[in-house]
Coordinates of C-alpha atoms in Angstrom, one line a residue:
X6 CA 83.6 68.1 62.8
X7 CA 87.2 67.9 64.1
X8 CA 88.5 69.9 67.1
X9 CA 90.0 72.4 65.2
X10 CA 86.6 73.2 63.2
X11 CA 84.9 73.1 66.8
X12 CA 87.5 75.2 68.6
X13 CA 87.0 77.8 65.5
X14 CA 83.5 77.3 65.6
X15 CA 83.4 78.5 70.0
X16 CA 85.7 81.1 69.2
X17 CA 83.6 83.0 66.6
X18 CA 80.9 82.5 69.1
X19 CA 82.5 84.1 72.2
X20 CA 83.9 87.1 69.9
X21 CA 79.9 87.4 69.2
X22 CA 79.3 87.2 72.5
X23 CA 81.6 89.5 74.0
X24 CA 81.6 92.2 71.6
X25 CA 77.8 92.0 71.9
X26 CA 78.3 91.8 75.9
X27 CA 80.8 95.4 75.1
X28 CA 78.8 97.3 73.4
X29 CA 75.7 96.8 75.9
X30 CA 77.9 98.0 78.8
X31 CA 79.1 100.7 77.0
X32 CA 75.5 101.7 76.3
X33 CA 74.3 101.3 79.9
X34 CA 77.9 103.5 80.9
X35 CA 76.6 106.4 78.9
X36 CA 73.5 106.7 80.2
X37 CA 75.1 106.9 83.8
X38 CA 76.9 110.0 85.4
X39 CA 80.5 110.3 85.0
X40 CA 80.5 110.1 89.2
X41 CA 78.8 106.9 88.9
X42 CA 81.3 105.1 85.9
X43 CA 83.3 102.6 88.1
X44 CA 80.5 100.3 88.8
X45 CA 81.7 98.6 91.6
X46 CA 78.2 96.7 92.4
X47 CA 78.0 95.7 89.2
X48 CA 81.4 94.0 88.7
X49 CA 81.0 92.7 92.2
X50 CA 78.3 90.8 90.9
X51 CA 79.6 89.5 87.9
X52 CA 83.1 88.2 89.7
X53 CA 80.3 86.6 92.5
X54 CA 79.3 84.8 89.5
X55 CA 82.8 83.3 88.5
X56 CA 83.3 82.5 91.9
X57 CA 79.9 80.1 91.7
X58 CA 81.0 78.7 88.4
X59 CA 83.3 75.9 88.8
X60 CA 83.2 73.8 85.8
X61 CA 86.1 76.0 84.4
X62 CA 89.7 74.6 84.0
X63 CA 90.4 78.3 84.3
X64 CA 91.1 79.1 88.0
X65 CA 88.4 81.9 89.3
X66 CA 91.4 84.6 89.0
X67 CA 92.2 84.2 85.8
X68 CA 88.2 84.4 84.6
X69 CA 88.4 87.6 87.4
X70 CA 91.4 89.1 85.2
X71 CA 89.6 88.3 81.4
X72 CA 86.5 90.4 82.4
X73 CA 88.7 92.7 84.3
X74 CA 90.0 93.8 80.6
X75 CA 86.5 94.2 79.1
X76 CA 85.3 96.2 82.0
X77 CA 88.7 98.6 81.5
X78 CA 88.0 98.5 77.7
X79 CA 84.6 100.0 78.2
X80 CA 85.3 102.1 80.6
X81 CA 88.1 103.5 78.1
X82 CA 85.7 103.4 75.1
X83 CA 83.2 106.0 77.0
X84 CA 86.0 108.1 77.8
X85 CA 89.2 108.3 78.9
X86 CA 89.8 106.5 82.7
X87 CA 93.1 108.9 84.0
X88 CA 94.1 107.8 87.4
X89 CA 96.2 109.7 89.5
X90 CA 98.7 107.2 91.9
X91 CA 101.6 108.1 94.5
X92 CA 104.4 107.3 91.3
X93 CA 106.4 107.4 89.3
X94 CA 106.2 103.9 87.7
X95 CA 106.7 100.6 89.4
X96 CA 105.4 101.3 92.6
X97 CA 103.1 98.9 94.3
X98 CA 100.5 101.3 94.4
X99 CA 100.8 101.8 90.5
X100 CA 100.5 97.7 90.5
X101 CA 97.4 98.2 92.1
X102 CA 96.3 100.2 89.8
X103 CA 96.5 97.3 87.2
X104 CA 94.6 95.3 89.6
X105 CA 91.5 98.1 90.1
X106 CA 91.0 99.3 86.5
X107 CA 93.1 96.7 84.1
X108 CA 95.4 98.0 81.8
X109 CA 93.2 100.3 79.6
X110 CA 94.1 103.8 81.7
X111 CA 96.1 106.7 81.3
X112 CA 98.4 106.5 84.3
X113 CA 99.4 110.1 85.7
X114 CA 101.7 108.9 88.6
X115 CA 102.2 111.9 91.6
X116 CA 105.0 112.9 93.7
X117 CA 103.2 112.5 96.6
X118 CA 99.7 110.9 98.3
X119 CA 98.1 114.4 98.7
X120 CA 98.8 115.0 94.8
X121 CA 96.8 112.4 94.6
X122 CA 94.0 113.7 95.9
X123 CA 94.2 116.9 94.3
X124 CA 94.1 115.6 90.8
X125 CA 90.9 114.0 91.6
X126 CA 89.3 116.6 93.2
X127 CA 90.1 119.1 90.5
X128 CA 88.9 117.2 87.6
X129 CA 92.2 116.3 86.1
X130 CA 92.3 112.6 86.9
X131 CA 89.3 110.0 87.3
X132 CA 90.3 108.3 89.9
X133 CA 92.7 108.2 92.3
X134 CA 94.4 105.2 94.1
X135 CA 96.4 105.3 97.3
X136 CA 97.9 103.0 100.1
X137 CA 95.9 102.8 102.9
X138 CA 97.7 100.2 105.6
X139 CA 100.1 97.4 105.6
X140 CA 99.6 94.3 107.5
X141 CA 102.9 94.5 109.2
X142 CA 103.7 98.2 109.3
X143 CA 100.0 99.4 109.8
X144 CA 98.2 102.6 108.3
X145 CA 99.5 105.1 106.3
X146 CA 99.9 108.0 108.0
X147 CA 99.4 110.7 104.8
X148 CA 96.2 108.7 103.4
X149 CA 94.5 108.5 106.8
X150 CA 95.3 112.9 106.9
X151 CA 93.3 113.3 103.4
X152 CA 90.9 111.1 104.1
X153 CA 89.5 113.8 106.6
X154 CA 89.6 116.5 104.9
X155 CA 88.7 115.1 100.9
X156 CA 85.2 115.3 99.4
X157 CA 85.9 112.1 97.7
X158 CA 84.7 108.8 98.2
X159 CA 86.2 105.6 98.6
X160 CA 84.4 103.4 95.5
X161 CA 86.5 100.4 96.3
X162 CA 89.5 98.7 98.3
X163 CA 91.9 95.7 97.3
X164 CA 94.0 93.6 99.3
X165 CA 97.8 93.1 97.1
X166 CA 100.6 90.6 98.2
X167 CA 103.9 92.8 98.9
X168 CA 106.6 90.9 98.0
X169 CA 110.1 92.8 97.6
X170 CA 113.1 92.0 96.0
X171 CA 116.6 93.6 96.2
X172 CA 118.0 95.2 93.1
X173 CA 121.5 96.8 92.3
X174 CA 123.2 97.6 89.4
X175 CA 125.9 95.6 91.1
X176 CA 126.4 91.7 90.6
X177 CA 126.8 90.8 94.1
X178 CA 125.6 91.9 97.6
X179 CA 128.6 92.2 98.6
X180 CA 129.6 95.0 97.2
X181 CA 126.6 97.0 98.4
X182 CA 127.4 99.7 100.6
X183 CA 123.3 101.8 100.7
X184 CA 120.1 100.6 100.7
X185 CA 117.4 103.1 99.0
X186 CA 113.4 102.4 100.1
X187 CA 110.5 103.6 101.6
X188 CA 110.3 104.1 105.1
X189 CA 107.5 101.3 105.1
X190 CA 109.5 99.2 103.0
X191 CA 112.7 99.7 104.7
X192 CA 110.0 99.1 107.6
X193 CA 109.0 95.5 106.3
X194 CA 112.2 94.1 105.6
X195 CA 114.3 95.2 108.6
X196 CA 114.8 91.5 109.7
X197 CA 116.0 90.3 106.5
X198 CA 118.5 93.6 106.3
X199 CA 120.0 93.2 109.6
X200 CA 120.9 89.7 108.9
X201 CA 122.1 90.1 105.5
X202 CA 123.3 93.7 105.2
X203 CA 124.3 94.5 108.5
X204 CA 127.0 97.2 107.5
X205 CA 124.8 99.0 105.0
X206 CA 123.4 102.8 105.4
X207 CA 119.3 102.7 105.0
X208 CA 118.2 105.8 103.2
X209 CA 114.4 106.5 103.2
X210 CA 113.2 107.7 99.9
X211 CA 109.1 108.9 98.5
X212 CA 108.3 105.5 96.5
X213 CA 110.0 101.9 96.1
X214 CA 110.2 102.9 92.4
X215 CA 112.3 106.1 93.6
X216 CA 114.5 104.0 94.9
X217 CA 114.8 102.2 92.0
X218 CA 115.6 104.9 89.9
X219 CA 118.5 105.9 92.6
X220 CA 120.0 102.6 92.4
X221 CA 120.2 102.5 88.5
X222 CA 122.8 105.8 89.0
X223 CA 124.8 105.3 91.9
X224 CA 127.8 102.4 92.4
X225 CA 127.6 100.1 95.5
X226 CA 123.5 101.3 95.8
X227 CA 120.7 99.0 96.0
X228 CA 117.0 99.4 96.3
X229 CA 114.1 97.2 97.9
X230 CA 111.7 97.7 95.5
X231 CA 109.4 95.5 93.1
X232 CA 110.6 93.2 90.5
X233 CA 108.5 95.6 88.0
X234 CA 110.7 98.8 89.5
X235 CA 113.8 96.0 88.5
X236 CA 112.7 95.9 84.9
X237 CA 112.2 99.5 84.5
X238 CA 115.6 100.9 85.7
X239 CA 117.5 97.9 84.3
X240 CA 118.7 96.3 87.8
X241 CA 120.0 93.4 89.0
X242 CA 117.6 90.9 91.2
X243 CA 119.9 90.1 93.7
X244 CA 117.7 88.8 96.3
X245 CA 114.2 88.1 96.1
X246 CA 111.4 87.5 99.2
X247 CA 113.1 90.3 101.5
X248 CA 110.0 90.9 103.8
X249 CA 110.0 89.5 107.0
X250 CA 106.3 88.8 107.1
X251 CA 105.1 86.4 104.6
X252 CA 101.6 87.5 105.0
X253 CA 102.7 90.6 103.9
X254 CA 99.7 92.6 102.3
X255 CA 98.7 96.4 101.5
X256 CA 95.2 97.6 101.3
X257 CA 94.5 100.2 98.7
X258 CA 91.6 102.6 97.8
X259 CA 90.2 103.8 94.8
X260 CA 88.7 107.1 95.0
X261 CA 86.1 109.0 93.3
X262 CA 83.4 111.1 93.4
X263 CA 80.0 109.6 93.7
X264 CA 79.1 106.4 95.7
X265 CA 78.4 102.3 94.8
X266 CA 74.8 101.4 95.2
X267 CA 74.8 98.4 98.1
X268 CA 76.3 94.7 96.5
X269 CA 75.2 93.4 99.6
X270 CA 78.8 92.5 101.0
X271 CA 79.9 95.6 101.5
X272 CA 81.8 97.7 103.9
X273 CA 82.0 101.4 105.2
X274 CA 84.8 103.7 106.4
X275 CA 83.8 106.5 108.8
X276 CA 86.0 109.1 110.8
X277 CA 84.7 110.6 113.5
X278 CA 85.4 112.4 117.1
X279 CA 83.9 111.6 120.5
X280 CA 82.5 114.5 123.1
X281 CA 85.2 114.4 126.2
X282 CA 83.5 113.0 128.7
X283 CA 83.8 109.6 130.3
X284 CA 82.4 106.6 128.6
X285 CA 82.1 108.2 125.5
X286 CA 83.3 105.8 123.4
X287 CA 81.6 103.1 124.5
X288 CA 78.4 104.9 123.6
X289 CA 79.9 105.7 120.5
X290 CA 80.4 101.7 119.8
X291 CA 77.4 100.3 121.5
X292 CA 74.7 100.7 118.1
X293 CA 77.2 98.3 116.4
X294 CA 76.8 95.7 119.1
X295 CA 72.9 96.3 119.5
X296 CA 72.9 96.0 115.3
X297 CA 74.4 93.1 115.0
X298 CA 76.9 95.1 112.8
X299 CA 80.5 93.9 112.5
X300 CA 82.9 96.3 113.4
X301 CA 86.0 95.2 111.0
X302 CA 88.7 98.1 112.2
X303 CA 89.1 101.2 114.4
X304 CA 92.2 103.1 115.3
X305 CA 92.7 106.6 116.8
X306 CA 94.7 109.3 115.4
X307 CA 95.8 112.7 116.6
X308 CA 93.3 115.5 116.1
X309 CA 96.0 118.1 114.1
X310 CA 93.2 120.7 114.7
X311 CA 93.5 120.2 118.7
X312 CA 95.8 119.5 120.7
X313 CA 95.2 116.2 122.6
X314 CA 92.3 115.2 121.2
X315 CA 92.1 111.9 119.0
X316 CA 89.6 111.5 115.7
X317 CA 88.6 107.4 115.5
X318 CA 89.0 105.8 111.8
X319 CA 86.5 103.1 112.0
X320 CA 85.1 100.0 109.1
X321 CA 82.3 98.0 109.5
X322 CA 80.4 95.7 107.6
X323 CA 77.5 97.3 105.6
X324 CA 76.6 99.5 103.7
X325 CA 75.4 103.2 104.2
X326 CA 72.1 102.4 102.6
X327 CA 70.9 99.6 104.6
X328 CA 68.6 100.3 107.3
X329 CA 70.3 98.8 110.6
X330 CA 73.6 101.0 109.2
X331 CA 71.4 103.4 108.3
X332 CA 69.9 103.5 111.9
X333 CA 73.5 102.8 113.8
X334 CA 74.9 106.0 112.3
X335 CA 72.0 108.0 113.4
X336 CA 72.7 106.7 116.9
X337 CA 76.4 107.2 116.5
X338 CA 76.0 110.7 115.7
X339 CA 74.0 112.0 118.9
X340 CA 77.6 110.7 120.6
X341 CA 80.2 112.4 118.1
X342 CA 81.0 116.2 117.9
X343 CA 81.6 115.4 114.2
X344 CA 81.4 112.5 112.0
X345 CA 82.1 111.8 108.3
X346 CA 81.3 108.8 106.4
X347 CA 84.4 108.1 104.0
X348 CA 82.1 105.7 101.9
X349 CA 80.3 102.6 101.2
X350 CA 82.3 100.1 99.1
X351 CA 82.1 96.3 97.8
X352 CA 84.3 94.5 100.6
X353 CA 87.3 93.9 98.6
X354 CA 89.3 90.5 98.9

């Protein structure tokens, strides 16, 4: 048999196999409940798997991205998978997007993070998927404000790389007199902008891709913005690698109704409030410590409901199944005049 009869030969074979592979996930997606769709445990496991498999001249990430696509297709073939994302097009967050659910969605992009929420809530979209922090500018503000008052549930967190570019209908950055961007944006690339565009205004727009749009329209105008936002409006890259942090990374949430069953590397996001009185929150912290649970983030925020008084976003490693979790929030609760648990979620990477 020559190489070309073989190669035929595997290819009819893995078209068996993954149309067989389809149609059995589709089966087991219709038997679940809508809530329950994005099975986060379940391609948890399977990318575990890819991870373990080595023989591959395929790096892990591309094997990741391959099944990526058949998850979205089935997921699409059981009905459609709208997600709602703080737009319009070629944002970051509408990158991450791709990176959640593949490319077999119906996009519905939103003017603003608590449109986002809404959609979901009301039935209209799926999903939803929002910003959540930045390694270099820290949380985001609007998300953190939902994420107390939503019923929805975080079903799963990535990690994407923020690289920004500078775009312009112009030819040269000389001739640019304003700089469009999002406050964070604007935020992460304020080094590079003093030393390069000293003399231009910084105006702060909604999205990255806003700024785009701006830019495409307006002489001597440029935007920081992704290289997809470039492509979309029909800029100019004129500079590429703006942020000042090369480690420069956003964490965003998918969100849902109904909650991943444990994968058992998972993590949990709680918000909570302490009783004034002193020592409170170290009694609030100490069942992590006697647990042995790992407490991976906590920041305080302004209670908007009270004046001076601070609610505590908190992630730990878990999940709200296990029983030393289980066990620590039962603890935690006798110390907090309120807690919520935002949801229990594969740890994303």
């Amino acid at each position: 048999m020559s190489k070309k009869e073989e190669l035929e030969k595997l290819d009819r074979e893995i078209l068996r196999l993954i149309s067989r592979r389809a149609g059995l996930y589709v089966e087991a997606l219709r038997n679940l409940p809508p809530e329950e769709a994005f099975d986060a445990g379940h391609r948890g496991r399977t990318f575990a798997l890819i991870d373990e498999t080595d023989a591959s001249p395929l790096t892990p990430e591309i094997m990741k991205r391959l099944y990526l696509e058949i998850f979205s297709g089935c997921l699409a073939a059981v009905s459609p998978v709208t997600v709602a994302f703080l737009g319009p097009e070629g944002t970051f967050t509408g990158i991450a997007v791709h990176e959640f659910l593949g490319e077999s969605i119906v996009a519905l992009p939103q003017r603003t993070i608590q449109d986002v929420f809404r959609q979901v809530e009301s039935g209209a979209a799926r999903f939803g998927v929002v910003p959540v922090e930045n390694s270099t500018e820290g949380s985001v503000t609007y998300t953190l404000d939902e994420l107390v008052e939503t019923d929805l549930q975080i079903l799963s967190e990535r990690y994407v790389r923020i690289t920004y570019s500078l775009l312009s209908r112009e030819q040269e950055s000389a001739s640019i007199r304003k700089v469009y961007s999002h406050p964070q944006s604007l935020g992460q690339c304020k080094g590079w902008l003093r030393a390069n565009l000293p003399g231009a205004a910084m105006e702060a727009v909604d999205s990255t891709s806003t700024a785009a749009e701006m830019a495409s329209r307006e002489d001597g105008s440029a935007a920081i913005a992704s290289s997809n936002a470039g492509a979309l409006y029909g800029l100019t890259t004129l500079a590429t690698m703006l942020e000042d942090s090369r480690q420069n990374y956003t964490r965003f949430f998918l969100m849902g109704k109904g909650s991943p069953a444990p994968t058992g590397s998972d993590k949990t996001s709680i918000v909570c409030a302490v009783q004034d009185r002193p020592g409170a929150l170290l009694a609030l912290l100490a069942p992590f410590s006697d647990a042995g649970i790992n407490m991976m983030r906590i920041e305080s925020r302004p209670d908007k409901k009270k004046m001076w008084e601070y609610i505590f976003f908190i992630d730990f490693g878990g999940h709200r199944d296990d029983s030393l979790v289980r066990d620590a929030l039962g603890k935690m609760r006798r110390e907090t005049v309120f807690l919520k648990i935002l949801g229990s979620y594969p740890a994303g990477g």
